[in-house]
XYZ file of C-alpha atoms in Angstrom:
653
model
C 0.000 0.000 0.000
C 2.762 2.437 0.954
C 4.562 1.726 -2.360
C 1.405 2.476 -4.355
C 0.903 5.688 -2.375
C 4.428 6.898 -3.195
C 4.010 6.028 -6.891
C 0.712 7.966 -7.019
C 2.585 11.140 -6.053
C 5.334 10.569 -8.618
C 5.767 11.554 -12.255
C 8.096 10.602 -15.097
C 10.633 13.220 -16.164
C 13.229 13.129 -18.935
C 16.870 13.023 -17.947
C 19.836 14.418 -19.836
C 21.180 12.445 -22.798
C 24.835 12.055 -21.877
C 26.594 12.832 -25.205
C 25.147 13.210 -28.701
C 27.721 12.949 -31.503
C 27.304 14.384 -35.000
C 29.738 13.397 -37.735
C 30.754 16.011 -40.324
C 32.955 15.837 -43.417
C 33.976 19.451 -44.024
C 35.410 22.312 -41.913
C 33.218 24.268 -39.550
C 33.512 27.159 -37.120
C 31.747 28.091 -33.901
C 32.729 31.753 -34.383
C 30.277 33.918 -36.353
C 31.316 35.131 -39.827
C 34.207 32.677 -40.231
C 31.794 30.160 -41.756
C 28.191 30.692 -42.829
C 27.077 27.183 -43.819
C 24.069 25.691 -42.038
C 26.046 23.443 -39.691
C 28.317 26.316 -38.566
C 25.361 28.651 -38.018
C 23.762 26.107 -35.703
C 26.954 25.572 -33.681
C 27.380 29.350 -33.428
C 23.828 29.617 -32.084
C 24.845 27.452 -29.109
C 27.133 30.298 -28.001
C 25.885 33.558 -29.522
C 22.541 35.334 -29.680
C 21.178 37.202 -32.659
C 18.600 39.969 -32.606
C 16.024 37.627 -34.126
C 16.031 33.856 -34.470
C 14.720 32.121 -37.553
C 12.484 29.076 -37.570
C 11.165 27.232 -40.616
C 7.476 26.415 -40.835
C 5.460 24.724 -43.588
C 4.132 28.095 -44.703
C 7.502 29.878 -44.671
C 10.045 31.608 -42.448
C 9.183 32.918 -38.983
C 11.375 35.518 -37.245
C 11.203 35.487 -33.455
C 12.614 38.332 -31.355
C 15.552 37.255 -29.198
C 18.302 39.661 -28.170
C 16.254 42.522 -29.625
C 12.781 43.536 -30.658
C 12.820 44.358 -34.387
C 9.965 46.268 -36.033
C 9.204 47.549 -39.537
C 6.188 48.619 -41.559
C 7.721 48.462 -45.027
C 10.606 45.911 -45.010
C 13.104 48.699 -45.713
C 13.225 50.881 -42.583
C 13.720 48.968 -39.327
C 13.903 49.873 -35.642
C 15.958 47.684 -33.320
C 15.297 47.849 -29.555
C 17.593 45.825 -27.297
C 16.075 43.543 -24.663
C 17.976 44.501 -21.474
C 18.308 41.198 -19.625
C 21.221 39.648 -21.547
C 24.776 39.402 -20.169
C 28.086 38.356 -21.749
C 29.830 35.315 -20.295
C 32.443 37.586 -18.646
C 29.681 39.375 -16.705
C 29.448 42.491 -18.919
C 25.859 43.532 -19.774
C 24.889 43.392 -23.449
C 24.102 46.916 -24.715
C 22.928 48.591 -27.898
C 26.610 49.407 -28.542
C 27.279 45.710 -29.133
C 24.496 45.604 -31.718
C 25.703 48.824 -33.360
C 29.331 47.627 -33.446
C 28.441 44.268 -34.995
C 26.094 45.673 -37.615
C 28.138 48.734 -38.580
C 31.779 47.661 -38.138
C 31.628 43.934 -38.880
C 28.779 43.606 -41.389
C 28.131 46.945 -43.154
C 31.631 48.440 -43.218
C 33.144 44.928 -43.377
C 36.282 45.951 -41.508
C 37.557 42.370 -41.621
C 37.313 42.254 -45.439
C 35.096 39.181 -45.579
C 33.748 38.708 -49.121
C 30.503 37.146 -47.908
C 29.542 40.437 -46.171
C 29.777 42.757 -49.186
C 25.996 42.637 -49.719
C 25.148 45.332 -47.163
C 27.760 48.022 -47.891
C 25.115 50.647 -48.760
C 22.911 49.991 -45.707
C 22.419 52.972 -43.369
C 22.549 52.611 -39.573
C 22.006 55.187 -36.836
C 21.965 54.919 -33.061
C 18.843 56.778 -31.896
C 18.963 56.155 -28.113
C 20.799 54.202 -25.419
C 18.597 51.214 -26.162
C 17.705 51.447 -29.846
C 18.964 52.070 -33.369
C 17.463 52.481 -36.835
C 18.455 50.831 -40.099
C 17.596 51.614 -43.712
C 18.307 49.187 -46.555
C 18.797 50.296 -50.155
C 15.526 48.694 -51.254
C 12.375 47.145 -49.812
C 12.525 43.372 -49.533
C 11.357 40.636 -47.196
C 14.927 39.325 -47.422
C 16.092 42.287 -45.326
C 14.702 40.501 -42.267
C 17.474 37.930 -42.615
C 20.025 40.610 -41.712
C 18.904 40.501 -38.085
C 19.785 36.824 -37.766
C 23.500 37.743 -37.791
C 25.063 36.823 -34.449
C 26.101 39.665 -32.155
C 29.727 40.021 -31.012
C 31.118 41.757 -27.866
C 32.237 45.313 -28.629
C 34.314 45.614 -25.452
C 36.411 42.632 -26.560
C 36.764 43.312 -30.299
C 36.357 47.038 -30.970
C 40.061 47.779 -31.496
C 41.176 44.325 -32.589
C 42.272 43.032 -35.982
C 40.761 40.017 -37.685
C 43.846 37.957 -36.768
C 43.057 38.487 -33.077
C 39.471 37.346 -33.604
C 40.376 34.057 -35.288
C 43.244 33.207 -32.914
C 43.067 34.752 -29.420
C 39.289 35.225 -29.262
C 38.819 31.812 -30.879
C 40.589 30.068 -27.984
C 38.540 31.877 -25.312
C 35.404 33.461 -26.773
C 33.009 35.681 -24.849
C 29.409 34.735 -25.579
C 25.813 35.077 -24.369
C 24.182 31.659 -24.774
C 24.087 28.810 -22.246
C 26.457 26.495 -24.119
C 30.067 26.181 -22.996
C 33.056 25.015 -25.004
C 34.849 22.001 -23.551
C 38.626 22.027 -23.936
C 39.798 19.045 -25.980
C 43.323 17.703 -25.709
C 42.882 14.038 -26.638
C 40.783 14.489 -29.811
C 41.799 17.360 -32.067
C 39.062 16.422 -34.555
C 36.236 16.985 -32.078
C 34.408 20.058 -30.869
C 32.323 19.601 -27.703
C 29.670 21.869 -26.174
C 28.599 21.433 -22.549
C 24.833 22.073 -22.472
C 24.221 21.315 -18.816
C 23.067 24.918 -18.204
C 20.645 24.883 -21.167
C 17.096 24.169 -19.899
C 15.588 23.903 -23.407
C 17.543 20.737 -24.254
C 17.893 17.285 -22.730
C 21.410 16.921 -24.133
C 24.315 17.142 -21.721
C 27.068 17.300 -24.337
C 26.852 18.013 -28.052
C 29.945 16.702 -29.823
C 30.896 17.447 -33.431
C 33.467 15.048 -34.848
C 35.170 15.956 -38.125
C 35.577 12.692 -40.047
C 37.254 14.552 -42.962
C 36.244 12.127 -45.729
C 33.182 9.922 -45.985
C 35.142 7.024 -47.505
C 37.452 6.937 -44.467
C 34.456 6.863 -42.140
C 32.816 4.165 -44.271
C 35.971 2.018 -44.285
C 36.427 2.179 -40.493
C 32.740 1.526 -39.867
C 32.648 -1.529 -42.124
C 35.723 -2.960 -40.393
C 34.342 -2.644 -36.860
C 30.571 -2.425 -37.535
C 30.265 0.190 -34.810
C 30.688 3.925 -34.409
C 30.160 6.670 -31.851
C 28.493 8.782 -34.572
C 24.774 9.202 -33.819
C 23.954 11.110 -37.025
C 25.596 12.465 -40.158
C 24.507 14.516 -43.168
C 25.400 13.271 -46.636
C 24.499 11.283 -49.734
C 25.181 7.655 -48.795
C 23.590 5.374 -46.220
C 25.566 2.893 -44.134
C 24.100 -0.278 -42.590
C 22.835 0.449 -39.111
C 21.668 3.962 -39.968
C 18.236 5.118 -41.122
C 17.889 7.788 -43.843
C 15.574 10.756 -43.419
C 14.948 13.442 -46.106
C 16.001 17.043 -45.500
C 14.927 19.937 -47.742
C 17.844 22.184 -48.756
C 17.824 25.830 -49.876
C 19.093 24.991 -53.379
C 16.513 25.384 -56.154
C 17.145 22.800 -58.878
C 16.624 24.799 -62.070
C 16.546 24.135 -65.791
C 18.084 27.112 -67.596
C 17.155 27.292 -71.280
C 19.908 28.921 -73.307
C 17.898 31.687 -74.969
C 20.782 32.276 -77.399
C 20.508 28.724 -78.738
C 18.724 28.247 -82.059
C 17.512 24.855 -80.838
C 15.442 25.950 -77.843
C 13.387 28.805 -79.179
C 10.360 30.158 -77.420
C 7.733 27.636 -78.548
C 9.929 24.655 -77.770
C 10.769 26.101 -74.353
C 7.085 26.435 -73.547
C 6.149 22.967 -74.725
C 9.100 21.358 -72.948
C 8.389 23.197 -69.683
C 4.711 22.210 -69.844
C 5.622 18.590 -70.554
C 8.104 18.387 -67.682
C 5.712 20.070 -65.259
C 2.955 17.598 -66.139
C 5.012 14.386 -65.953
C 8.048 15.055 -63.749
C 6.370 14.968 -60.331
C 5.530 11.271 -60.129
C 7.090 8.160 -58.640
C 9.587 8.548 -55.797
C 10.052 12.250 -56.446
C 9.946 13.045 -52.705
C 13.321 11.353 -52.380
C 15.170 14.096 -54.247
C 12.898 17.090 -55.023
C 10.593 19.096 -52.759
C 7.969 20.889 -54.864
C 7.863 24.396 -53.472
C 4.635 26.195 -54.389
C 6.144 29.462 -55.513
C 5.659 32.346 -57.887
C 6.873 30.566 -61.050
C 4.761 27.474 -60.412
C 2.333 28.058 -63.261
C 1.915 26.244 -66.565
C -0.899 26.233 -69.088
C -0.638 22.913 -70.927
C 0.520 19.316 -70.651
C 3.129 19.712 -73.395
C 1.615 16.857 -75.390
C 2.547 18.653 -78.631
C 6.263 18.538 -77.830
C 7.068 16.176 -80.696
C 5.730 18.705 -83.229
C 8.511 21.080 -82.214
C 11.214 18.423 -82.024
C 10.536 16.663 -85.324
C 9.883 19.513 -87.749
C 12.493 21.390 -89.736
C 13.056 24.986 -88.671
C 9.860 26.775 -89.681
C 9.761 28.974 -92.735
C 10.167 32.729 -92.489
C 6.592 33.489 -91.459
C 6.570 30.904 -88.685
C 9.927 32.094 -87.395
C 8.635 35.661 -87.324
C 5.562 34.603 -85.349
C 7.785 32.760 -82.912
C 10.025 35.781 -82.411
C 7.181 38.282 -82.124
C 5.497 36.140 -79.466
C 8.589 36.567 -77.308
C 8.645 40.352 -77.748
C 11.157 40.643 -80.610
C 10.434 43.640 -82.867
C 10.706 43.973 -86.634
C 13.629 46.164 -87.676
C 12.112 47.463 -90.917
C 14.033 50.709 -91.231
C 17.399 49.144 -90.260
C 17.632 51.729 -87.486
C 17.668 51.185 -83.703
C 16.858 53.952 -81.238
C 18.411 52.541 -78.097
C 17.047 53.802 -74.789
C 18.454 52.290 -71.612
C 15.021 52.522 -69.937
C 13.371 50.275 -72.517
C 12.164 46.813 -71.528
C 14.032 44.845 -74.121
C 16.289 45.452 -77.118
C 15.630 42.520 -79.437
C 14.904 42.805 -83.145
C 14.709 40.689 -86.281
C 15.319 41.406 -89.971
C 14.318 39.291 -92.979
C 17.322 39.809 -95.206
C 20.895 40.932 -94.962
C 21.105 44.756 -94.932
C 24.077 46.827 -95.963
C 24.358 48.101 -92.383
C 22.392 48.869 -89.208
C 22.376 52.321 -87.646
C 22.027 52.643 -83.859
C 20.976 55.793 -82.055
C 21.779 55.509 -78.365
C 20.400 57.354 -75.346
C 21.714 56.294 -71.922
C 20.152 56.903 -68.530
C 23.462 57.539 -66.789
C 26.315 59.741 -67.895
C 29.481 57.752 -68.569
C 33.051 58.874 -69.229
C 33.151 56.531 -72.194
C 30.862 54.152 -74.064
C 32.176 51.111 -75.918
C 30.620 48.319 -77.960
C 31.382 44.614 -78.387
C 30.273 42.371 -81.263
C 30.030 38.710 -80.283
C 32.180 39.556 -77.223
C 34.885 41.008 -79.502
C 35.780 44.497 -78.247
C 35.326 47.107 -80.981
C 36.474 49.960 -78.761
C 34.842 53.220 -77.766
C 32.039 54.870 -79.690
C 33.663 58.166 -80.630
C 30.370 60.002 -81.117
C 29.255 59.470 -77.509
C 28.555 62.749 -75.690
C 28.331 62.295 -71.935
C 26.580 65.649 -71.507
C 23.673 64.828 -73.834
C 24.027 61.083 -73.040
C 23.664 60.245 -76.731
C 25.676 58.502 -79.452
C 25.353 57.123 -82.958
C 26.935 53.957 -84.270
C 26.788 51.904 -87.480
C 27.101 48.104 -87.553
C 28.607 47.152 -90.944
C 27.453 44.298 -93.187
C 30.377 42.025 -92.328
C 29.390 42.074 -88.630
C 25.848 40.777 -89.227
C 25.533 37.003 -89.463
C 22.633 34.629 -90.024
C 20.897 33.674 -86.791
C 21.479 35.461 -83.506
C 23.724 38.520 -83.262
C 24.559 40.062 -79.900
C 25.997 43.549 -79.465
C 26.931 44.744 -75.984
C 27.330 48.342 -74.814
C 29.816 48.847 -71.994
C 31.727 51.431 -70.011
C 34.780 51.223 -67.741
C 35.318 52.227 -64.118
C 38.303 54.051 -62.666
C 40.254 50.800 -62.477
C 39.624 50.164 -66.183
C 37.246 47.305 -65.346
C 34.628 46.641 -68.037
C 31.007 47.132 -66.900
C 28.324 45.909 -69.316
C 25.437 48.376 -69.557
C 23.065 46.620 -71.921
C 22.934 44.316 -74.896
C 21.104 44.352 -78.230
C 20.020 41.122 -79.906
C 19.361 40.990 -83.642
C 17.977 37.875 -85.371
C 18.857 37.742 -89.058
C 16.348 35.532 -90.949
C 18.195 34.919 -94.202
C 15.753 33.822 -96.939
C 18.655 32.570 -99.068
C 19.896 30.122 -96.438
C 19.867 26.493 -97.496
C 18.116 23.754 -95.574
C 21.509 22.458 -94.448
C 22.311 25.828 -92.895
C 19.073 25.796 -90.937
C 18.687 23.811 -87.769
C 17.185 20.420 -88.370
C 15.318 19.243 -85.272
C 16.910 15.828 -85.713
C 19.946 17.587 -84.229
C 19.953 16.661 -80.561
C 19.479 19.065 -77.673
C 22.410 19.072 -75.248
C 21.615 19.173 -71.527
C 24.629 19.797 -69.282
C 24.741 19.178 -65.549
C 27.205 18.742 -62.720
C 27.401 15.082 -61.783
C 26.279 15.244 -58.140
C 24.046 12.731 -56.383
C 20.931 15.004 -56.228
C 21.291 16.059 -59.881
C 21.764 12.464 -61.037
C 18.296 11.662 -59.707
C 16.820 14.660 -61.525
C 18.452 13.512 -64.757
C 17.076 9.985 -64.295
C 13.582 11.369 -63.845
C 13.889 13.579 -66.943
C 15.098 10.608 -68.975
C 12.088 8.592 -67.802
C 9.744 11.410 -68.836
C 11.342 11.697 -72.281
C 11.284 7.920 -72.789
C 7.612 7.731 -71.827
C 6.856 10.363 -74.491
C 9.112 8.618 -77.044
C 11.352 11.675 -77.457
C 14.481 10.475 -75.616
C 16.530 10.329 -78.844
C 16.309 14.100 -79.195
C 18.333 14.752 -76.023
C 21.949 14.226 -74.996
C 22.801 14.494 -71.293
C 26.373 15.644 -70.683
C 27.648 15.070 -67.113
C 30.447 17.327 -65.843
C 32.521 16.287 -62.865
C 33.092 19.586 -61.085
C 32.191 23.253 -60.975
C 35.213 24.236 -63.070
C 34.159 21.967 -65.946
C 30.610 23.276 -65.661
C 31.696 26.895 -65.920
C 33.921 26.106 -68.920
C 30.976 24.473 -70.683
C 28.754 27.456 -69.980
C 31.333 29.924 -71.260
C 31.684 27.896 -74.477
C 27.948 28.520 -75.052
C 27.539 25.131 -76.758
C 24.818 23.914 -74.399
C 21.065 24.154 -74.949
C 19.851 23.475 -71.405
C 21.796 23.605 -68.142
C 20.637 21.939 -64.912
C 22.027 24.063 -62.091
C 20.942 24.605 -58.470
C 20.279 28.240 -57.563
C 22.046 28.841 -54.267
C 20.359 31.803 -52.581
C 20.340 30.453 -48.982
C 16.978 31.613 -47.583
C 16.664 34.653 -49.812
C 13.679 34.896 -52.139
C 15.120 37.677 -54.283
C 16.328 36.274 -57.609
C 16.918 39.698 -59.192
C 20.747 39.422 -58.931
C 20.427 36.447 -61.295
C 17.775 37.982 -63.526
C 19.596 41.292 -63.919
C 22.678 39.925 -65.647
C 23.319 38.066 -68.863
C 26.602 36.737 -67.468
C 26.496 33.087 -68.422
C 27.947 31.826 -65.123
C 25.384 33.645 -62.999
C 22.472 33.362 -65.429
C 22.916 30.430 -67.841
C 19.696 31.374 -69.646
C 21.374 34.673 -70.688
C 17.856 36.132 -70.590
C 17.467 39.692 -69.347
C 14.294 41.713 -69.184
C 14.272 44.950 -67.136
C 10.491 44.935 -66.739
C 10.513 41.330 -65.518
C 13.280 42.103 -63.002
C 11.611 45.308 -61.830
C 8.308 43.530 -61.221
C 10.046 40.786 -59.287
C 11.817 43.329 -57.069
C 8.440 44.942 -56.369
C 6.851 41.591 -55.576
C 9.319 40.642 -52.832
C 8.759 43.940 -51.024
C 5.629 42.441 -49.482
C 5.440 39.773 -46.791
C 2.595 37.992 -48.559
C 3.410 39.059 -52.118
C 1.030 41.023 -54.340
C -1.492 39.353 -56.632
C -1.501 42.154 -59.225
C 2.276 42.179 -59.559
C 2.368 38.394 -59.533
C -0.027 38.283 -62.489
C 2.201 40.648 -64.459
C 5.279 38.558 -63.666
C 3.544 35.381 -64.795
C 2.329 37.045 -67.988
C 5.957 37.630 -69.006
C 7.292 34.371 -67.607
C 4.793 32.050 -69.296
C 5.532 33.634 -72.671
C 9.314 33.665 -72.454
C 10.077 30.700 -70.107
C 13.837 31.336 -69.807
C 14.135 28.863 -66.930
C 12.102 26.355 -64.976
C 12.467 25.833 -61.225
C 11.819 22.153 -60.523
C 11.928 22.481 -56.743
C 14.289 22.397 -53.794
C 16.944 19.723 -53.630
C 16.583 17.032 -51.002
C 19.557 15.564 -49.177
C 19.456 13.132 -46.268
C 20.501 12.792 -42.678
C 21.428 9.332 -41.457
C 20.523 8.449 -37.892
C 20.960 5.585 -35.494
C 17.627 3.762 -35.004
C 16.984 4.942 -31.419
C 17.334 8.606 -32.423
C 15.257 8.131 -35.567
C 12.443 6.412 -33.636
C 12.379 9.036 -30.912
C 12.550 12.196 -33.068
C 11.628 11.509 -36.695
C 9.499 8.355 -36.900
C 6.280 10.173 -35.961
C 7.350 13.634 -37.145
C 4.738 15.029 -39.552
C 6.223 18.350 -40.695
C 8.846 19.020 -43.347
C 12.415 18.923 -42.062
C 14.678 21.625 -43.509
C 18.427 21.913 -43.864
C 18.583 24.588 -41.178
C 16.310 23.038 -38.537
C 17.017 19.286 -38.295
C 19.769 19.825 -35.712
C 17.413 22.016 -33.721
C 14.813 19.213 -33.664
C 17.367 16.870 -32.115
C 18.608 19.580 -29.744
C 15.098 20.296 -28.434
C 13.614 16.793 -28.329
C 16.216 14.067 -27.830
C 16.048 12.470 -24.362
C 17.891 9.505 -22.917
C 15.487 7.846 -20.423
C 12.540 8.757 -18.256
C 13.171 8.774 -14.520
C 10.572 8.712 -11.747
C 10.356 11.942 -9.788
C 8.851 11.567 -6.276
C 6.960 14.526 -4.830
C 8.830 14.639 -1.497
C 7.019 17.788 -0.391
C 3.428 16.430 -0.490
C 4.183 12.839 0.488
C 4.039 13.652 4.241
C 0.757 15.553 4.133
C -2.097 13.744 5.916
C -4.653 15.148 3.470
C -2.752 13.586 0.540
C -2.737 10.181 2.254
C -6.472 10.521 3.085
C -7.296 11.305 -0.564
C -5.284 8.290 -1.685
C -7.185 5.950 0.729
C -10.562 7.312 -0.447
C -9.609 6.758 -4.090
C -8.508 3.190 -3.377
C -11.810 2.421 -1.502
C -13.877 3.916 -4.357
C -11.938 1.892 -6.943
C -12.371 -1.312 -4.864
C -16.151 -0.800 -4.607
C -16.392 -0.235 -8.377
C -14.534 -3.477 -9.046
C -16.835 -5.410 -6.628
C -19.983 -4.074 -8.342
C -18.697 -5.261 -11.721
C -17.958 -8.748 -10.341
C -21.425 -9.065 -8.723
C -23.181 -7.993 -11.956
C -21.221 -10.531 -13.997
C -22.086 -13.346 -11.525
C -25.769 -12.394 -11.648
C -25.781 -12.539 -15.474
C -24.126 -15.973 -15.399
C -26.806 -17.343 -13.006
C -29.627 -16.051 -15.251
C -28.233 -17.665 -18.405
C -26.989 -20.952 -16.913
C -28.706 -24.265 -18.017
């Protein structure tokens, strides 16, 4: 009886998991700004606060106030108010001066010359009181909220110090604000250990990161011994004894159509995009692509007419003209171009070879010089350019106009003589005298280039399956490239028709840096459209977007289709069974690249212990209540037994 009484006043509580070990295969850093990959950002968050902390939800990003309260009404002008209860690990209170120092000196002015921080050089910051400051970004964007997730550093420790001090002296003994503590390691130089005993939000006692350097070395050792201290690792290959779980990355797998290729003109791009959209998302797609419902997720057909575009000879002049005009290309009847930098697009076609083309140029800005390139061959400065009137005239001679696509680029130079491209003009010459052999025969295959990584291989396999199911596989050649260097060389050669490349924008939604340039490395489609880019920049000013602007964006996109975003890449984490069963087996939400460690940190427990309520156990009233409950339960059980016996007597033979 006494045992049951004690148990009735007890409850199960989770105890600390002794040590959780994550295996990694590339360098990391627990100091902010030395590394900005997802694993480093998480480890840094065990030591350092940021003004706001980011969490990923099914419907998007959520920014929670932490070290500060951050407010805005337009996503361009922000007010930052420090929350006064935070203290550095050396006992110094955290003040608005720490926030101001980190944002102005480290991030905006980039006094440590870190290339990854150049984005915010034109951001304005002003201290407006002892507890607050204001910030103004150069344009409105929901992406500006990400700025406040930068970790804050101690001004009193680093104000007058060089970068070398930060990554050596401060690195060995950092001053921080979070509950985690670094554990000095002398016997394992490949491990980094955090003591989390003072962290109430986690059941972990120690969080250990072990750098395994190369996956093949880890695999070899594991297969020899069939055991490992590694509880989880992030990668592309599963080992026996571990369970794979999908993680959504921030890389958008994208098909870039080379808009300068004669093979993938506008109608083919549309039909191919429609076909892929209709058939790609089937089978085990969830293993490698997460379909993000986003602004470009709109298509108007199934692409069933794709073979018409692949099997016919290049259309005659009238059909080609229709195709060009649908994509916004204008007829150059008078052989004269009035170039205005404000215009949406400078693309023209002509039906026969002229003696020359005259260009009248008006620029928005005033430049010291204005040059022109034909087919990337520098033709030097335009001598007639007047920087006061911002006008110039130039003649393109007959010998510089070829059949097909002609590209002419206007440029200027900065003080360091660096070439800056201002705009480009595209002229399509439809030569009626060209022979059938000189035209593109659709029997010529379309070349699709891609970097041969595990996630992209799965995308390629799916595309091949789609093409085979539609009986068009023979029209495509897939060219795998082994590394980024080979990929860039192939893009520069401009011999590709389609490139499969992940867009790496971290959590940013703004794609305008890609859309603004025709640089083939940054934008393999080589498609530029000022109106399209301007509308997109307007769209991301709003937290929830804008339906009117979205409609205008889609009107342009569905007619030009310069690229197609398939979705976000999926990689995998590999977990020991006990961790998988406890955290992920019943997990219903999407797990993202930047929150899977947090799920383990917040939810992993070792065992449940019994906690006895030693305060109430000696109270007479508690014992009386227990006795009354036991008597009531006993009487209930006796009533059930008597009723059952009575029923048996009534039905017995």
